[in-house]
Amino acid sequence: SFRLTVNQGASVWIPDPDAVWVSSQLLQDYKPGDKHLLLQLSDGNKVHYPLGSASDLPPLGNPDILEGENDLTALSFLHEPAVLHNLRVRFLDYNSIYTYCGIVLVAINPYDQLPIYGEEVIDAYSGQDMADMEPHIFSVAEESYRTMTREEQNQSIIISGESGSGKTVSAKFTMRYFAAVGGAAQQTSVEERVLASNPIMESIGNAKTTRNDNSSRFGKYIEIGFGRKGDIIGANMRTYLLEKSRVVFQASAERNYHIFYQLCASRELPEMRSLKLDAPEYFRYTSQGGQMQIPGTDDVSDLERARNAFTVLGVQPDQQMELFRILSAVLHLGNVNIQADDRSLAVFSKLLGVEGPQMAHWLCHRRLAIGGEMLVKPMSGQQAMEARDALAKHMYGQLFTWTVQRLNSALHTQRGQVKSFIGVLDIYGFETFDRNSFEQFCINYANEKLQQQFNRHVFHLEQEEYVREELAWNRIEFSDNQQCINLIEGQLGLFDLLDEECRMPKGSDESWVQKLYNQHLTSKRHPHFQKPRMSNSAFIILHFADMVQYECDSFLDKNRDTVFEELINILKASQLVAELFQQQENVSAVANGSVRSGKRSTREHKLTVGFQFRQSLQMLMDTLNSTTPHYVRCIKPNDLKEPFMFDPKRTVQQLRACGVLETIRISAAGYPSRWTYEEFFSRYHLLLQGFRSEEQAQVSCRRTLPDLIPDPDQYCFGKTKVFFRAGQVALLERLRAEKLRAAAVIIQSRVRGWLSRIRYSKILWATVTIQRYSRGALARRLAETLRYTKAALMIQKTYRMVVVRQLFLMIRQATVTIQAFTRGTLVRRRYRELLAERAAVLLQARVRGWLARQMYRRVRAAVVFMQCCVRRRAARRELLKLKSEARSVERYRELNKGMEVKLMQLQLRADQEVGDSSALRETLHAEREATSAELEALRATIQKLEAQKYEKLQPSPAISEEEVEKMRRAEDKAAQEILQLTEVGQENSDTFQNFINQALNKASTALREELDEERRKYQGLLREFTRLEQRYDNLREMSLLTEVHNCDQLMEKMDVAKEPVVKMREEDLAHAYDAVAITISAINTARTTDRLPLLSHFISLSVCIRFLENQLRTQRSQWEQEMEALRCELSQAISSSSSAALKRPQLCSNSCVADSFDLAMFTLLSVFAPDVRVDSALSLPPGLPASVLFLCVRQADCSGDQTRARSLCSAAVTAMKAALKKHSNDIAMTALWLKNTCVLGDLLTQHSPKQTLDSDELVPLTSDLSDLIRALSDLCIQAYQQLLSITETHLQNIIVPALLESETITGLSGPAAKLGTPRKRAGSEPRTGPGDAAPTMASVLRELGALHTALSHQALPLVLMEQAFRQLTYFISASALNSLLLRKDMCCCSRGMQIRYNVSLLEEWLRGRGLQAGGAAATLEPLIQAVQLLQAGKKTEADAEALVQTCTALSGQQIVKILTLYTPHSDLDERVTLNFIRSVQVPQSSPMTVRSVLVNNLKIMRLILCFPRGFSKVAAMGSLHIS
């Protein structure tokens, strides 16, 4: 296969001293027998790679499509450079610290805070398949948790790695995940205690080393116990090999355990002053490494955190102080120099309560038993220091063991039997230093055992897969390190010889090393044991990971770990530390050391440290073998602790040490690449022959593969999958690419021919077109020439014509001009002659006329003079005649007789006028009497009507002061007018008489009109009185209704019974004012006609008005009494009807119900009972129970019984809480109680005294129900949250399958499958069974529709519905987006189209129900932009700018994450380049700001409950106008 794949252009890996492996490209084909390969490196240099044989060929590179694969076993070529390159790409380019390697999770320490461990990430991984999600520590934890709950089998998570690789952090996050997904319902201390154990163990078990600032110097195995429901009910911790030597010695740049520095930093606290502590530099045990402070840590706050954890675990403050006293005593013990006035010794003795002289004596002396006698022997200074250090280590070891026991007792379950557990093993990885001692020897031995268990488990899983598929396979050979383990723990192994040497009286490290040389080199050479060339005090062991040289110095002392019995006895006498050493006597088999006494028979303990470690390690291996293991391998990328810095040398060293490469080797030894037949057919159907349908995929594969891969050993057919050895997938990819290339060449040839033909056709058409246009141009040019010639001739002809014509016109114009001037001269001459002739004639006429007029004037004057003379003479004669007649008597008599006749006629005429005036006066008097009678009749009628309404109407208020003032002004004005008329009448009687006559006529007409108007008013009053009588009869009939089903009508009638007091009062007053207005207008009219006689009538009418006001007041008081009686009758009717229809045995048995009102109140509360029937409750009108209950509360409040009203509200709140608790999973009932709770709370709020101060429409309650109103408000929020929680619970498990995975558009994803599909991991099973239907968008819309139906049925406000659906759509969008950001298989163009269509269905559903305006559709914008990002172009810089400008709802990290995960699912698509990803990266606003990539789906405004003010009055009460 190498010959087929290693051709020119192939990518290969060659070794490099710095980068370990570098990529290069083959410049020429490889032929068998070539001695070198011509390669080109990535930097452009060409090199010759030497070849000794075909086995020396460099490893091949994987296809580009597999770059950054999240599972190393999915690579086509499984080898070290491919693994290293894939990890580097994911770590540096994608910022992904987690990668799968089969069943192993490889975790690279980023040395930086990453936002990938929040609550939203836990929610995203909870319940998801391991194969579907991006690699994460939470994915491993979820896999173990699901396997435990499904198979009821114990699980183990083995976390290993070098110091500083992040083991402790991984274990911490694993426990945090279990505490989150397995939390108990109540806030018990189990989860808190499990998490609280971490800061305590970090303080007393972690220290700073040269490789890690927070290195765990012990191994621990925490078993987290789960109950039947999957909740945490307990935990237990086991520790392994505490590094006690660190207490008394630290290397350069290292620190002691954190707890010592935390105590020294907190020495200024009041409770710490009694410990006599000082700075860490003062104590010998904390100053040897020279590092007193760790950058970025606060020892004071860390100690406070540890003390809080102690409190959570039940360790009292006084016990904590005792613990701190012992630790402080250890520090002071390190400064003891055995002097006469040793201050440190005195402080040590005082803190522990021991005798100082005794301690000083036995630190410098030892007791020996010789011949039955006890001898005391002084020790040298070096021996005394060793005894002091041994005592300090022993004390700290016992304190550590005691602390672990206290933690276990606090974490012990008290809530039932542990059904299963998950163990988290945080143990040291393989270690090799410049100088390796006993601790490294034990650590590497433990890693040998764990690696053996790991290899066998991986091998077992591989073989299980082959057996399941019924493959004819050969046994896979893997490197078993059993020989190395036998060298350490076998008979006459290193531990046996070490324990034997420890039992020797004069055993030493040198003699032990010589025994090792003799046993494993001289007598029988062991393949894993060697001797250094330049040293006789060291030995070399060939471990599975590396060759390690151990220095034998202090091996025996550390293995013995002895302390003198006399010192222990002194400490046992102290009440403070006696408890620490009791366990040594009770459980000797698990003691952490041996005690040396003076007696020879019991001088030394048989249980050495090595023996104890082997026992505990064997127990651990038995536990791991009985569980299903899950592996996490932590990698330290560099020794400088720099964030995102990748050192390939250190990484490869750890990959070899942690067994990742061994996993790759085991996988490569078998069939690492495996495809289902459907997936294989989808990818390689081009290469298959025969059937081309997916139903015949297996037959096609079996028929075609032998032709594609001639060697049958390179593949194998299983029941459901086809298996390939390493490199065969790359071969198939090459064959597929060649076939596609050949097909592309054929397509290209056809396309090029077609393009050439089209080009020829276009050229031919262009040529013909050019010719046609050329000929046309020539023809047009000829035609234009002809036109120009013709035009020239025409111009010449026209020009010549114009010249001749102009000459002719000029001559003709000159001739005409001469003729005109000649003729003008002749005419003017003739005109002057005629003018002179006419003047002479006119002069003659004027002279002749003047002479004639003079003659006429003289004749006329003579005639007139003659006439005057004649007439004067005749007039004189007539005058004389008249004078003579005037002197006669008879003339006077004739004149007097005519005058008498005229006087008699005038007298008769005067008498006639007087008679007419009397008749008019009598008529006026009669009209007045008739008007007065009619007015009296009208008053009698009004009094009769008022008497009939006397029992029903209320008196109207008195006439206003303005009207009284108006009448007074009218009276004054009338008096003034009458006075003026009287004065005028005295002056001129005739004028007065005429005015009186006119006034009488006007008065008669006005009185008739007023009479007609009063008749119309009277008829209106009769009609209104009839209407009021009918309303009163209806009110009487309403009070007799007692049926329960007419409760709504009773409420409406009650509203009518209350309102008439106001309504009828307004109507009656209006009628009374109309009557008064009529009377006043009549008075004013009468005063204008006859003011003097009507003044008394006006006074009588005023008295009538006052009487009417008094009547209306009396009527109002009687009406109020009648209304109070009607209220009492209505309350009795409600009480009797309620007691007859809603009697319940639970509430009727209450002995405290004394009267009918109490019975009615508690019967109403039966509607709020938790056990009410659901159908009955849902059939009620929205808010009816709360409305009726409020009416009862108001009735009790109006009756003055505030205690009863308050107890009724309290009982209602209690009943509502019980109902919500019972129906915690029922959407319809929860919506019902949300409605009633809000209605009741809103009504009580509206009628509270504070709310009604500024309102005259509402009657306030006298009872103070503010605390109950707050309780109802809290209950509203609880019901609202419960409503959303129910819907979210139903949606939780269907959002991702429905929105992301469902194939709504069939066939859109296409047949192409993802290259290198990861294998299904052990224990992973799909969420749905084989018979279960996968959730679709219809399921999501069905859940949302159920909520919308429940809210609409209860007529809840639109604002509330919009808020609820806005929060739900935010939850849906956040959950889907989080899953999309963690799933590589979803990040492709076709899947983006599917998701966008599913989201459009949700948007259409929201629009169809009018919910898009409330912001529900806007919450889907991040998800919409994410799927648009999958479909957009991702190649050029313009595309990058467009993406950044378009995806405004996504953060820069989310955009980069989606582009990083983008995986092409077809050959037409390609990966997003790293340069494009860098171009769209948005820099963080601050380098210290760390934002989460995922969306917090719990970030919902659940407490922001917006109800419109007074909505209950509009929506819930309907037509009940409660005031």
Short mmCIF file of C-alpha atoms in Angstrom, two decimals, residues 546-829:
data_model
loop_
_atom_site.label_atom_id
_atom_site.label_comp_id
_atom_site.label_asym_id
_atom_site.label_seq_id
_atom_site.Cartn_x
_atom_site.Cartn_y
_atom_site.Cartn_z
CA ASP A 546 11.41 5.61 29.98
CA MET A 547 14.65 4.45 31.53
CA VAL A 548 15.04 5.87 35.06
CA GLN A 549 18.13 5.93 37.29
CA TYR A 550 17.46 5.78 41.04
CA GLU A 551 19.91 6.91 43.73
CA CYS A 552 19.80 4.49 46.68
CA ASP A 553 20.53 7.12 49.33
CA SER A 554 17.90 7.13 52.11
CA PHE A 555 15.95 4.27 50.59
CA LEU A 556 16.12 2.25 53.81
CA ASP A 557 15.29 5.18 56.08
CA LYS A 558 12.31 6.19 53.99
CA ASN A 559 11.12 2.63 53.80
CA ARG A 560 11.41 2.19 57.56
CA ASP A 561 10.00 5.62 58.44
CA THR A 562 10.79 4.98 62.12
CA VAL A 563 10.35 7.19 65.13
CA PHE A 564 11.44 6.38 68.71
CA GLU A 565 8.77 5.11 71.07
CA GLU A 566 9.80 7.44 73.89
CA LEU A 567 8.91 10.49 71.84
CA ILE A 568 5.57 8.94 70.87
CA ASN A 569 4.81 8.19 74.51
CA ILE A 570 5.45 11.81 75.44
CA LEU A 571 3.01 12.93 72.74
CA LYS A 572 0.44 10.38 73.88
CA ALA A 573 0.45 12.04 77.26
CA SER A 574 -0.81 15.23 75.62
CA GLN A 575 -4.56 15.61 75.41
CA LEU A 576 -4.16 17.59 72.20
CA VAL A 577 -2.42 14.98 70.05
CA ALA A 578 -3.25 11.75 71.85
CA GLU A 579 -6.10 11.07 69.41
CA LEU A 580 -3.70 11.13 66.46
CA PHE A 581 -1.79 8.11 67.74
CA GLN A 582 -4.66 5.96 68.93
CA GLN A 583 -5.22 4.59 65.45
CA GLN A 584 -1.68 3.22 65.40
CA GLU A 585 -2.49 0.84 68.23
CA ASN A 586 -5.94 -0.10 66.93
CA VAL A 587 -5.15 -0.62 63.25
CA SER A 588 -1.52 -1.58 62.98
CA ALA A 589 -1.90 -3.03 59.53
CA VAL A 590 -2.47 0.31 57.91
CA ALA A 591 -0.10 2.47 59.91
CA ASN A 592 1.94 4.97 58.00
CA GLY A 593 5.19 4.05 59.67
CA SER A 594 6.89 1.95 62.31
CA VAL A 595 7.73 2.78 65.88
CA ARG A 596 11.07 1.77 67.33
CA SER A 597 11.10 0.88 71.01
CA GLY A 598 13.80 -0.25 73.40
CA LYS A 599 12.70 -3.88 73.43
CA ARG A 600 14.45 -5.98 70.86
CA SER A 601 11.50 -8.31 70.15
CA THR A 602 9.27 -5.38 69.15
CA ARG A 603 11.96 -2.95 68.24
CA GLU A 604 10.85 -2.61 64.66
CA HIS A 605 7.57 -3.01 62.95
CA LYS A 606 7.26 -5.46 60.10
CA LEU A 607 5.04 -3.17 58.03
CA THR A 608 7.40 -1.00 56.09
CA VAL A 609 6.30 1.83 53.85
CA GLY A 610 6.92 -0.24 50.74
CA PHE A 611 4.84 -3.10 52.08
CA GLN A 612 1.97 -0.79 52.99
CA PHE A 613 2.12 0.87 49.59
CA ARG A 614 1.98 -2.49 47.81
CA GLN A 615 -1.03 -3.50 49.88
CA SER A 616 -2.94 -0.26 49.25
CA LEU A 617 -2.02 -0.34 45.55
CA GLN A 618 -3.27 -3.91 45.23
CA MET A 619 -6.55 -2.88 46.88
CA LEU A 620 -6.80 -0.04 44.39
CA MET A 621 -6.18 -2.35 41.45
CA ASP A 622 -8.83 -4.76 42.71
CA THR A 623 -11.29 -1.87 42.96
CA LEU A 624 -10.46 -0.62 39.46
CA ASN A 625 -10.75 -4.12 37.98
CA SER A 626 -14.23 -4.45 39.50
CA THR A 627 -15.41 -1.23 37.88
CA THR A 628 -15.70 0.11 34.37
CA PRO A 629 -12.71 2.41 33.94
CA HIS A 630 -12.59 5.73 32.09
CA TYR A 631 -9.19 7.27 31.44
CA VAL A 632 -8.03 10.86 31.48
CA ARG A 633 -4.40 11.52 30.59
CA CYS A 634 -3.19 15.00 31.53
CA ILE A 635 -0.35 16.48 29.49
CA LYS A 636 1.96 19.31 30.49
CA PRO A 637 2.71 21.26 27.30
CA ASN A 638 5.80 23.11 28.61
CA ASP A 639 7.94 23.47 31.72
CA LEU A 640 7.76 27.27 31.74
CA LYS A 641 4.07 27.30 32.71
CA GLU A 642 3.35 29.65 29.81
CA PRO A 643 -0.22 29.70 28.50
CA PHE A 644 -0.78 27.96 25.17
CA MET A 645 2.87 27.18 24.58
CA PHE A 646 3.53 23.77 23.03
CA ASP A 647 6.85 21.98 23.60
CA PRO A 648 6.84 18.92 21.32
CA LYS A 649 9.71 17.19 23.17
CA ARG A 650 7.99 17.31 26.55
CA THR A 651 4.65 16.39 24.99
CA VAL A 652 6.02 13.32 23.21
CA GLN A 653 7.77 12.23 26.39
CA GLN A 654 4.49 12.36 28.31
CA LEU A 655 2.52 10.72 25.52
CA ARG A 656 4.92 7.81 25.68
CA ALA A 657 4.77 7.74 29.47
CA CYS A 658 0.99 7.96 29.88
CA GLY A 659 0.18 5.18 27.42
CA VAL A 660 -1.53 7.20 24.70
CA LEU A 661 0.88 5.99 22.06
CA GLU A 662 0.46 2.48 23.34
CA THR A 663 -3.27 2.84 22.77
CA ILE A 664 -2.52 4.03 19.25
CA ARG A 665 -0.20 1.08 18.74
CA ILE A 666 -2.78 -1.42 19.95
CA SER A 667 -5.40 0.17 17.71
CA ALA A 668 -3.00 0.19 14.76
CA ALA A 669 -2.13 -3.46 15.38
CA GLY A 670 -5.74 -4.42 14.75
CA TYR A 671 -8.27 -2.68 12.59
CA PRO A 672 -8.26 0.97 13.64
CA SER A 673 -10.55 2.18 10.85
CA ARG A 674 -14.08 0.85 10.86
CA TRP A 675 -17.13 1.90 8.90
CA THR A 676 -20.71 0.76 8.83
CA TYR A 677 -21.71 -0.54 5.45
CA GLU A 678 -24.07 2.41 4.94
CA GLU A 679 -21.35 4.93 5.78
CA PHE A 680 -18.86 3.12 3.55
CA PHE A 681 -21.37 3.03 0.71
CA SER A 682 -22.13 6.75 1.15
CA ARG A 683 -18.45 7.64 0.92
CA TYR A 684 -17.07 5.16 -1.60
CA HIS A 685 -20.06 4.25 -3.78
CA LEU A 686 -18.03 5.57 -6.73
CA LEU A 687 -15.62 2.65 -6.33
CA LEU A 688 -18.27 -0.02 -5.88
CA GLN A 689 -19.57 -2.23 -8.65
CA GLY A 690 -22.90 -3.86 -9.17
CA PHE A 691 -25.69 -2.59 -6.98
CA ARG A 692 -25.76 1.13 -6.38
CA SER A 693 -28.51 1.31 -3.75
CA GLU A 694 -27.99 1.59 0.00
CA GLU A 695 -30.16 -1.50 0.55
CA GLN A 696 -27.49 -3.56 -1.23
CA ALA A 697 -24.56 -1.74 0.40
CA GLN A 698 -23.14 -4.81 2.16
CA VAL A 699 -23.31 -6.94 -0.98
CA SER A 700 -21.61 -4.22 -3.00
CA CYS A 701 -18.85 -3.82 -0.41
CA ARG A 702 -18.13 -7.54 -0.24
CA ARG A 703 -18.05 -7.80 -4.02
CA THR A 704 -15.86 -4.77 -4.76
CA LEU A 705 -13.32 -4.56 -1.90
CA PRO A 706 -11.22 -7.56 -3.05
CA ASP A 707 -10.65 -5.72 -6.33
CA LEU A 708 -9.73 -2.49 -4.58
CA ILE A 709 -7.45 -3.99 -1.91
CA PRO A 710 -5.81 -7.21 -3.17
CA ASP A 711 -4.38 -8.16 0.22
CA PRO A 712 -7.26 -9.75 2.20
CA ASP A 713 -5.37 -9.24 5.46
CA GLN A 714 -5.81 -5.48 5.15
CA TYR A 715 -9.57 -5.55 5.68
CA CYS A 716 -12.24 -7.71 7.24
CA PHE A 717 -16.01 -7.87 6.98
CA GLY A 718 -18.13 -7.86 10.10
CA LYS A 719 -21.85 -8.16 10.72
CA THR A 720 -22.55 -4.45 10.51
CA LYS A 721 -19.15 -2.92 9.75
CA VAL A 722 -16.19 -3.29 7.51
CA PHE A 723 -12.79 -3.04 9.23
CA PHE A 724 -9.54 -1.74 7.75
CA ARG A 725 -5.96 -1.78 8.93
CA ALA A 726 -3.95 1.37 9.22
CA GLY A 727 -3.43 3.19 5.95
CA GLN A 728 -6.16 1.45 3.99
CA VAL A 729 -8.61 4.30 4.35
CA ALA A 730 -5.97 6.60 2.90
CA LEU A 731 -5.57 4.12 0.03
CA LEU A 732 -9.31 4.16 -0.59
CA GLU A 733 -9.27 7.93 -0.43
CA ARG A 734 -6.52 7.94 -3.04
CA LEU A 735 -8.42 5.58 -5.31
CA ARG A 736 -11.55 7.64 -4.83
CA ALA A 737 -9.63 10.81 -5.59
CA GLU A 738 -8.11 9.21 -8.72
CA LYS A 739 -11.51 8.10 -9.94
CA LEU A 740 -12.92 11.50 -9.22
CA ARG A 741 -9.90 13.00 -10.99
CA ALA A 742 -10.45 10.76 -14.01
CA ALA A 743 -14.12 11.65 -14.04
CA ALA A 744 -13.14 15.27 -13.66
CA VAL A 745 -10.80 14.96 -16.66
CA ILE A 746 -13.57 13.50 -18.77
CA ILE A 747 -15.95 16.19 -17.61
CA GLN A 748 -13.30 18.80 -18.28
CA SER A 749 -12.67 17.46 -21.79
CA ARG A 750 -16.37 17.48 -22.58
CA VAL A 751 -16.77 20.91 -21.09
CA ARG A 752 -13.71 22.23 -22.91
CA GLY A 753 -14.98 20.81 -26.23
CA TRP A 754 -18.36 22.31 -25.55
CA LEU A 755 -16.74 25.60 -24.66
CA SER A 756 -14.58 25.45 -27.85
CA ARG A 757 -17.61 24.79 -29.98
CA ILE A 758 -19.43 27.60 -28.35
CA ARG A 759 -16.38 29.81 -28.87
CA TYR A 760 -16.20 28.82 -32.57
CA SER A 761 -19.88 29.51 -32.98
CA LYS A 762 -19.42 32.86 -31.38
CA ILE A 763 -16.42 33.68 -33.61
CA LEU A 764 -18.33 32.64 -36.73
CA TRP A 765 -21.32 34.67 -35.70
CA ALA A 766 -18.99 37.59 -34.93
CA THR A 767 -17.33 37.34 -38.35
CA VAL A 768 -20.61 37.31 -40.23
CA THR A 769 -21.82 40.15 -38.10
CA ILE A 770 -18.68 42.17 -38.83
CA GLN A 771 -19.03 41.56 -42.55
CA ARG A 772 -22.66 42.52 -42.48
CA TYR A 773 -21.91 45.67 -40.60
CA SER A 774 -18.97 46.50 -42.94
CA ARG A 775 -21.08 46.15 -46.05
CA GLY A 776 -23.78 48.15 -44.50
CA ALA A 777 -21.25 50.85 -43.61
CA LEU A 778 -20.00 51.03 -47.23
CA ALA A 779 -23.53 51.23 -48.58
CA ARG A 780 -24.40 53.90 -46.08
CA ARG A 781 -21.22 55.78 -47.05
CA LEU A 782 -22.20 55.71 -50.80
CA ALA A 783 -25.69 56.82 -49.99
CA GLU A 784 -24.32 59.62 -47.90
CA THR A 785 -22.05 60.74 -50.81
CA LEU A 786 -25.00 60.82 -53.16
CA ARG A 787 -26.99 62.79 -50.65
CA TYR A 788 -24.12 65.25 -50.25
CA THR A 789 -23.87 65.74 -54.10
CA LYS A 790 -27.57 66.31 -54.44
CA ALA A 791 -27.52 68.66 -51.52
CA ALA A 792 -24.65 70.68 -53.09
CA LEU A 793 -26.57 71.12 -56.34
CA MET A 794 -29.64 72.13 -54.44
CA ILE A 795 -27.66 74.65 -52.45
CA GLN A 796 -26.12 76.17 -55.62
CA LYS A 797 -29.48 76.49 -57.33
CA THR A 798 -31.05 78.00 -54.30
CA TYR A 799 -28.18 80.45 -53.83
CA ARG A 800 -28.34 81.70 -57.39
CA MET A 801 -32.08 82.11 -57.11
CA VAL A 802 -31.73 84.08 -53.90
CA VAL A 803 -29.16 86.46 -55.44
CA VAL A 804 -31.35 87.25 -58.46
CA ARG A 805 -34.44 87.59 -56.29
CA GLN A 806 -32.68 89.97 -53.95
CA LEU A 807 -31.65 92.21 -56.91
CA PHE A 808 -35.21 92.24 -58.23
CA LEU A 809 -36.62 93.07 -54.85
CA MET A 810 -34.16 95.90 -54.37
CA ILE A 811 -35.12 97.54 -57.71
CA ARG A 812 -38.81 97.12 -57.02
CA GLN A 813 -38.43 98.62 -53.56
CA ALA A 814 -36.65 101.71 -54.97
CA THR A 815 -39.37 102.28 -57.56
CA VAL A 816 -42.15 101.98 -55.04
CA THR A 817 -40.38 104.37 -52.72
CA ILE A 818 -40.07 107.09 -55.39
CA GLN A 819 -43.71 106.72 -56.35
CA ALA A 820 -44.77 106.96 -52.67
CA PHE A 821 -42.87 110.15 -52.04
CA THR A 822 -44.28 111.82 -55.24
CA ARG A 823 -47.87 110.88 -54.51
CA GLY A 824 -47.52 112.10 -50.90
CA THR A 825 -46.39 115.55 -52.03
CA LEU A 826 -49.36 115.96 -54.35
CA VAL A 827 -51.87 114.83 -51.71
CA ARG A 828 -50.50 117.14 -49.06
CA ARG A 829 -50.72 120.09 -51.40
#
